C-alpha positions as a Python dict, from the first residue, in 0.01 Angstrom:
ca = {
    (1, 'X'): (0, 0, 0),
    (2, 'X'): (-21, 339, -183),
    (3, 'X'): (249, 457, -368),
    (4, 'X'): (308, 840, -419),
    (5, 'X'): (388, 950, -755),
    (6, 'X'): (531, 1359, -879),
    (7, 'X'): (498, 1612, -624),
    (8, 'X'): (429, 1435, -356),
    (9, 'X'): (675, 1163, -362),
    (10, 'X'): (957, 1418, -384),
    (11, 'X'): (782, 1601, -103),
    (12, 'X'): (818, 1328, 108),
    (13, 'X'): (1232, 1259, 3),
    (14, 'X'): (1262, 1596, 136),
    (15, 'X'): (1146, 1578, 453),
    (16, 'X'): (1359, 1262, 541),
    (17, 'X'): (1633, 1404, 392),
    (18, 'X'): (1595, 1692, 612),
    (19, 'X'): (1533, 1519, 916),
    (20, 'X'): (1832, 1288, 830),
    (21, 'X'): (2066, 1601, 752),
    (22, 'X'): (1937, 1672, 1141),
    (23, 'X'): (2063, 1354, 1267),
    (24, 'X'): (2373, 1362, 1099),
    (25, 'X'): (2473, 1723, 1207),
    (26, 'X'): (2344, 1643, 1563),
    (27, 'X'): (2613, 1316, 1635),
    (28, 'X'): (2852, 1494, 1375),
    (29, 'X'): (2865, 1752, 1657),
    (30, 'X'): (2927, 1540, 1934),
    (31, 'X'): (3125, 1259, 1707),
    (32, 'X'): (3448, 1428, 1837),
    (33, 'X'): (3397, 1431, 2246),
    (34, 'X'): (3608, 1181, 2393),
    (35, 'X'): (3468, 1016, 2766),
    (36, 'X'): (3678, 1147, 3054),
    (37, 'X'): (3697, 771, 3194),
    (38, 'X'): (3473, 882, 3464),
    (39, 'X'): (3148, 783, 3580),
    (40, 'X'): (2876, 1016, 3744),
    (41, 'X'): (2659, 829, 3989),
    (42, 'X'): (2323, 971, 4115),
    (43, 'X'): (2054, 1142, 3953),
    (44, 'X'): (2160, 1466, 4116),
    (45, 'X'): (2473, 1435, 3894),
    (46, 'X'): (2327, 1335, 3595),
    (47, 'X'): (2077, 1639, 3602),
    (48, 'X'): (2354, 1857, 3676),
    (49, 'X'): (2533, 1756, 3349),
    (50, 'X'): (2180, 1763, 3191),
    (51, 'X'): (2132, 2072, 3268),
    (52, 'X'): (2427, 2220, 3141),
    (53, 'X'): (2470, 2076, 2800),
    (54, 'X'): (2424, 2360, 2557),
    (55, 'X'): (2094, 2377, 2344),
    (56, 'X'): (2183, 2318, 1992),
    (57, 'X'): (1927, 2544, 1720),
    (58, 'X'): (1950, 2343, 1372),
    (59, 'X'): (1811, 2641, 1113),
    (60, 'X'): (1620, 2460, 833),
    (61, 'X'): (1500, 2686, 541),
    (62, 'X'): (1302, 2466, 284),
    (63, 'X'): (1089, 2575, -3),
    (64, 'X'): (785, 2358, 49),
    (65, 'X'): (565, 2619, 262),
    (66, 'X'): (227, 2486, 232),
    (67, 'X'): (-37, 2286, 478),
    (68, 'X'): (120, 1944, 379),
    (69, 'X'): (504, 1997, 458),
    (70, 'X'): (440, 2221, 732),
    (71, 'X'): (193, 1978, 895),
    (72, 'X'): (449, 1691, 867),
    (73, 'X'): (718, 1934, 983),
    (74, 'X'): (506, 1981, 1293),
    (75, 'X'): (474, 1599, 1386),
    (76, 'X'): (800, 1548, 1313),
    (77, 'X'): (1028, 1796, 1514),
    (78, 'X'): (878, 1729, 1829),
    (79, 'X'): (979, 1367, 1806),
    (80, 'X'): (1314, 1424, 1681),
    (81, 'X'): (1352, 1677, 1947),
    (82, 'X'): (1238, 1427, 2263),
    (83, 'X'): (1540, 1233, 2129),
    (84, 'X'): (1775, 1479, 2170),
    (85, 'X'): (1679, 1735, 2408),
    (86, 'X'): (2018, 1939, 2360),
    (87, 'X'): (1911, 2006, 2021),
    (88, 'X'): (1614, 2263, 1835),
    (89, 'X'): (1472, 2261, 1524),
    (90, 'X'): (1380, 2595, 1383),
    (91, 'X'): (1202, 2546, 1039),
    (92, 'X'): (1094, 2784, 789),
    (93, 'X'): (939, 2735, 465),
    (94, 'X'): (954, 2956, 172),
    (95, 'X'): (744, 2969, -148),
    (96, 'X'): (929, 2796, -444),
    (97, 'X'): (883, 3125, -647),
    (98, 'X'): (1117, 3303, -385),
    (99, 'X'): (1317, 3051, -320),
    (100, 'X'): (1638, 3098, -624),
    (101, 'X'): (1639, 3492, -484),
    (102, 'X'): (1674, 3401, -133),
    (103, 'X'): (1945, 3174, -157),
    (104, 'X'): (2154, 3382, -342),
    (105, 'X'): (2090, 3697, -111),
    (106, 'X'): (2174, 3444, 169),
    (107, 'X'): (2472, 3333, 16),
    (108, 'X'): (2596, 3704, -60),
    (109, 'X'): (2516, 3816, 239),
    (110, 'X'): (2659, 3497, 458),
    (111, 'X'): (2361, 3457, 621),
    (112, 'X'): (2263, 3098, 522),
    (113, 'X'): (2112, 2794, 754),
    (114, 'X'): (2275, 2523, 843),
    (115, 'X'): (2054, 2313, 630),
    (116, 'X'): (1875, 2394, 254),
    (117, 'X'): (1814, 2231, -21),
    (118, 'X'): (1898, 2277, -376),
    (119, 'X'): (1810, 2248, -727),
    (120, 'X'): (2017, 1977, -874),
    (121, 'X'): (2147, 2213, -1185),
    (122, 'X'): (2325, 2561, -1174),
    (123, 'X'): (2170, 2667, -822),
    (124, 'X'): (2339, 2388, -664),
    (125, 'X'): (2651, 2439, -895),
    (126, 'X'): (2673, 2782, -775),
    (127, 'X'): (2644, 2721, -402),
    (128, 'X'): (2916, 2443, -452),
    (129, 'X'): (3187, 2653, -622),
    (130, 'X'): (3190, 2880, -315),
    (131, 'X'): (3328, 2584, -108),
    (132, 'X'): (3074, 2638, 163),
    (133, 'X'): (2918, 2260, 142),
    (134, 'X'): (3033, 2005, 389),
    (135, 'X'): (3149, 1716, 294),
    (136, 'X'): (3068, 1405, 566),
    (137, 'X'): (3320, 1161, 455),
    (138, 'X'): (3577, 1258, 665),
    (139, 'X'): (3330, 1269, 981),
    (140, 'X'): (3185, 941, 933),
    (141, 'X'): (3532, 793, 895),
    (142, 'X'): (3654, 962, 1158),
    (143, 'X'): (3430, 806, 1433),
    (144, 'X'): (3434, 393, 1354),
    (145, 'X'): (3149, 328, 1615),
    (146, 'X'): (2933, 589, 1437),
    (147, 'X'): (3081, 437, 1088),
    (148, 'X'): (2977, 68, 1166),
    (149, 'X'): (2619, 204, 1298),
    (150, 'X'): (2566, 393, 996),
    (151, 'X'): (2456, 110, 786),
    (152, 'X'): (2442, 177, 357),
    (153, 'X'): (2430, 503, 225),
    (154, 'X'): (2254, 537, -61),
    (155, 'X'): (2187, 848, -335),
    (156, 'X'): (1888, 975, -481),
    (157, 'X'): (1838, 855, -816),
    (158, 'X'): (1863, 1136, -1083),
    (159, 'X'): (2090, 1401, -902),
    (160, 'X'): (2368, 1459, -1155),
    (161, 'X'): (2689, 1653, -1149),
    (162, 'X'): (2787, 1941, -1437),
    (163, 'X'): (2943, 1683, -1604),
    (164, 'X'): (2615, 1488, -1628),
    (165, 'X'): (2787, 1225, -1422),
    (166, 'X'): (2562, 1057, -1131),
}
């Protein structure tokens, strides 16, 4: 078994992390329909309502442009999107030496993704004073099915707060 060390190891928390954010924004969005009580028969029916379920584009802006994260990005997103056919995944990867500048011009500008990561530090201090972070607690408490299937959740080691608190 090989165990990834530095760069690459942190690489590779990203990109689960990402594609987890995915999965949690894509039931988080349908955590709140209710079923009618109804059931469609047929497959005429069922590619009716297929057909009209609105497409879902997930923006992803990372800072890992480069041959390694984009070729995992590649396998990845088409198997996350045959799972959920409703939803898109639009990528785009940045160069780390843009990356502070962008953010900020995103986040003056109101034109961020839905997901991004941050520098644990004063970028992600200053993205979280502006109140635009969502918090999941209240949507994984708010669904008990989705609650109980969640399993642990568990925090990346070394991500403190301003306070130095973990």
């Amino acid at each position: 078994m090989k165990i990834f060390k530095g760069k690459k190891m942190w690489k590779i928390v990203f990109i689960t992390a990402c594609v987890m954010a995915g999965v949690f924004i894509g039931t988080a969005v349908f955590a709140g329909k209710k079923d009618s009580g109804t059931k469609e028969t047929g497959t005429k029916e069922t590619a009716k309502k297929e057909e009209k379920e609105e497409i879902i584009t997930i923006e992803i802006w990372d800072w890992q442009a480069g041959p390694a994260f984009d070729n995992a990005f590649e396998k990845l997103v088409p198997v996350y999107e045959a799972m959920h056919p409703n939803i898109k995944i639009d990528r785009t990867g940045y160069n780390l030496s843009e990356w502070d500048e962008l953010i900020k011009t995103a986040l003056l500008s109101g034109d961020l993704p839905d997901l991004f990561g941050l520098y644990q530090g004063p970028q992600l201090w200053e993205v979280a004073d502006t109140g635009i972070l969502f918090e999941w607690d209240d949507v994984i408490n708010a669904d008990p099915v989705w609650k109980a299937n969640l399993g642990k959740n568990y925090g990346i080691g070394g991500t403190l707060d301003r306070h130095g608190n973990t």
